[in-house]
mmCIF file of C-alpha atoms in Angstrom:
data_model
loop_
_atom_site.group_PDB
_atom_site.id
_atom_site.type_symbol
_atom_site.label_atom_id
_atom_site.label_comp_id
_atom_site.label_asym_id
_atom_site.label_seq_id
_atom_site.Cartn_x
_atom_site.Cartn_y
_atom_site.Cartn_z
ATOM 1 C CA MET W 1 96.163 -18.862 -110.962
ATOM 2 C CA THR W 2 96.741 -21.114 -113.967
ATOM 3 C CA SER W 3 97.093 -24.872 -114.188
ATOM 4 C CA GLU W 4 100.244 -24.444 -116.278
ATOM 5 C CA SER W 5 103.230 -26.340 -114.891
ATOM 6 C CA PRO W 6 106.029 -24.260 -113.350
ATOM 7 C CA ILE W 7 109.254 -23.533 -115.243
ATOM 8 C CA LEU W 8 111.266 -24.559 -112.148
ATOM 9 C CA ASP W 9 110.034 -27.092 -109.634
ATOM 10 C CA ILE W 10 112.241 -28.205 -106.733
ATOM 11 C CA ARG W 11 110.789 -30.938 -104.557
ATOM 12 C CA ASN W 12 112.170 -31.849 -101.169
ATOM 13 C CA ILE W 13 115.891 -31.763 -102.036
ATOM 14 C CA GLU W 14 118.664 -32.624 -99.636
ATOM 15 C CA VAL W 15 122.213 -31.448 -100.393
ATOM 16 C CA VAL W 16 125.348 -32.779 -98.734
ATOM 17 C CA TYR W 17 128.984 -31.669 -99.144
ATOM 18 C CA ASN W 18 131.865 -34.139 -98.784
ATOM 19 C CA ASN W 19 129.394 -36.898 -97.816
ATOM 20 C CA THR W 20 129.348 -35.279 -94.375
ATOM 21 C CA VAL W 21 127.904 -31.771 -94.131
ATOM 22 C CA GLN W 22 124.176 -31.464 -94.790
ATOM 23 C CA VAL W 23 123.433 -27.980 -96.119
ATOM 24 C CA LEU W 24 119.862 -28.264 -97.393
ATOM 25 C CA ARG W 25 117.127 -30.508 -96.038
ATOM 26 C CA GLY W 26 113.614 -30.682 -97.454
ATOM 27 C CA LEU W 27 113.836 -27.615 -99.697
ATOM 28 C CA SER W 28 110.866 -27.207 -102.030
ATOM 29 C CA LEU W 29 110.338 -24.298 -104.408
ATOM 30 C CA SER W 30 108.113 -23.713 -107.411
ATOM 31 C CA VAL W 31 108.594 -20.867 -109.897
ATOM 32 C CA PRO W 32 105.809 -20.162 -112.406
ATOM 33 C CA LYS W 33 106.676 -19.332 -116.007
ATOM 34 C CA GLY W 34 107.249 -15.603 -116.458
ATOM 35 C CA ALA W 35 107.680 -14.922 -112.731
ATOM 36 C CA VAL W 36 110.418 -12.819 -111.222
ATOM 37 C CA VAL W 37 111.660 -14.217 -107.916
ATOM 38 C CA ALA W 38 114.309 -13.463 -105.304
ATOM 39 C CA LEU W 39 116.074 -15.953 -103.065
ATOM 40 C CA LEU W 40 116.691 -14.280 -99.712
ATOM 41 C CA GLY W 41 118.249 -15.464 -96.461
ATOM 42 C CA SER W 42 121.003 -14.895 -93.972
ATOM 43 C CA ASN W 43 124.615 -15.999 -94.406
ATOM 44 C CA GLY W 44 124.842 -19.773 -94.476
ATOM 45 C CA ALA W 45 121.142 -20.275 -95.200
ATOM 46 C CA GLY W 46 121.773 -22.200 -98.443
ATOM 47 C CA LYS W 47 121.083 -19.633 -101.154
ATOM 48 C CA SER W 48 124.261 -20.357 -103.130
ATOM 49 C CA THR W 49 123.904 -24.094 -102.605
ATOM 50 C CA THR W 50 120.359 -23.941 -103.977
ATOM 51 C CA LEU W 51 121.542 -22.152 -107.121
ATOM 52 C CA LYS W 52 124.453 -24.580 -107.531
ATOM 53 C CA ALA W 53 122.066 -27.538 -107.251
ATOM 54 C CA ILE W 54 119.804 -26.063 -109.950
ATOM 55 C CA SER W 55 122.737 -25.326 -112.287
ATOM 56 C CA ARG W 56 124.508 -28.663 -111.567
ATOM 57 C CA LEU W 57 127.634 -27.026 -110.160
ATOM 58 C CA LEU W 58 127.664 -28.888 -106.834
ATOM 59 C CA GLU W 59 130.069 -31.544 -108.108
ATOM 60 C CA LEU W 60 132.790 -28.899 -108.507
ATOM 61 C CA GLU W 61 132.749 -28.434 -104.728
ATOM 62 C CA LYS W 62 132.223 -32.086 -103.770
ATOM 63 C CA GLY W 63 128.524 -31.521 -103.215
ATOM 64 C CA GLU W 64 125.648 -33.801 -104.139
ATOM 65 C CA VAL W 65 121.861 -33.766 -104.212
ATOM 66 C CA LYS W 66 121.190 -36.853 -102.083
ATOM 67 C CA SER W 67 117.415 -36.908 -102.444
ATOM 68 C CA GLY W 68 114.555 -34.985 -103.961
ATOM 69 C CA GLU W 69 113.903 -33.773 -107.463
ATOM 70 C CA ILE W 70 114.764 -30.710 -109.534
ATOM 71 C CA MET W 71 112.699 -30.145 -112.668
ATOM 72 C CA PHE W 72 113.293 -27.376 -115.203
ATOM 73 C CA ASP W 73 110.708 -26.931 -117.932
ATOM 74 C CA GLY W 74 109.384 -30.414 -117.225
ATOM 75 C CA LYS W 75 112.761 -32.172 -117.453
ATOM 76 C CA ALA W 76 114.843 -33.558 -114.594
ATOM 77 C CA VAL W 77 118.026 -31.579 -113.945
ATOM 78 C CA ARG W 78 119.823 -34.505 -112.310
#
C-alpha cells in the first residue's frame, strides 16, 4: 500500500432531496489512483445519488450535499 493520496475521496457525505428526503447518510469512500472499482447495491441504495453527488448533478433534481466532503485529485468538488 502506498502513501499516495486517493484520486477520489468521499468523507461522511449526507445527501437530501427537496430539503426533505435523506438518501445518503455518512457515506465514505476512497478510490486509489489507477484502481478499478464497482459501486454495487440493491434498488434504492443510493448508487445513482452517489454518482450524481460526485459529478455535481444533484442540483438538477433538487438534491444537495448537506454535509461531508468530496475531493477529486486533491480538490473539493463542492
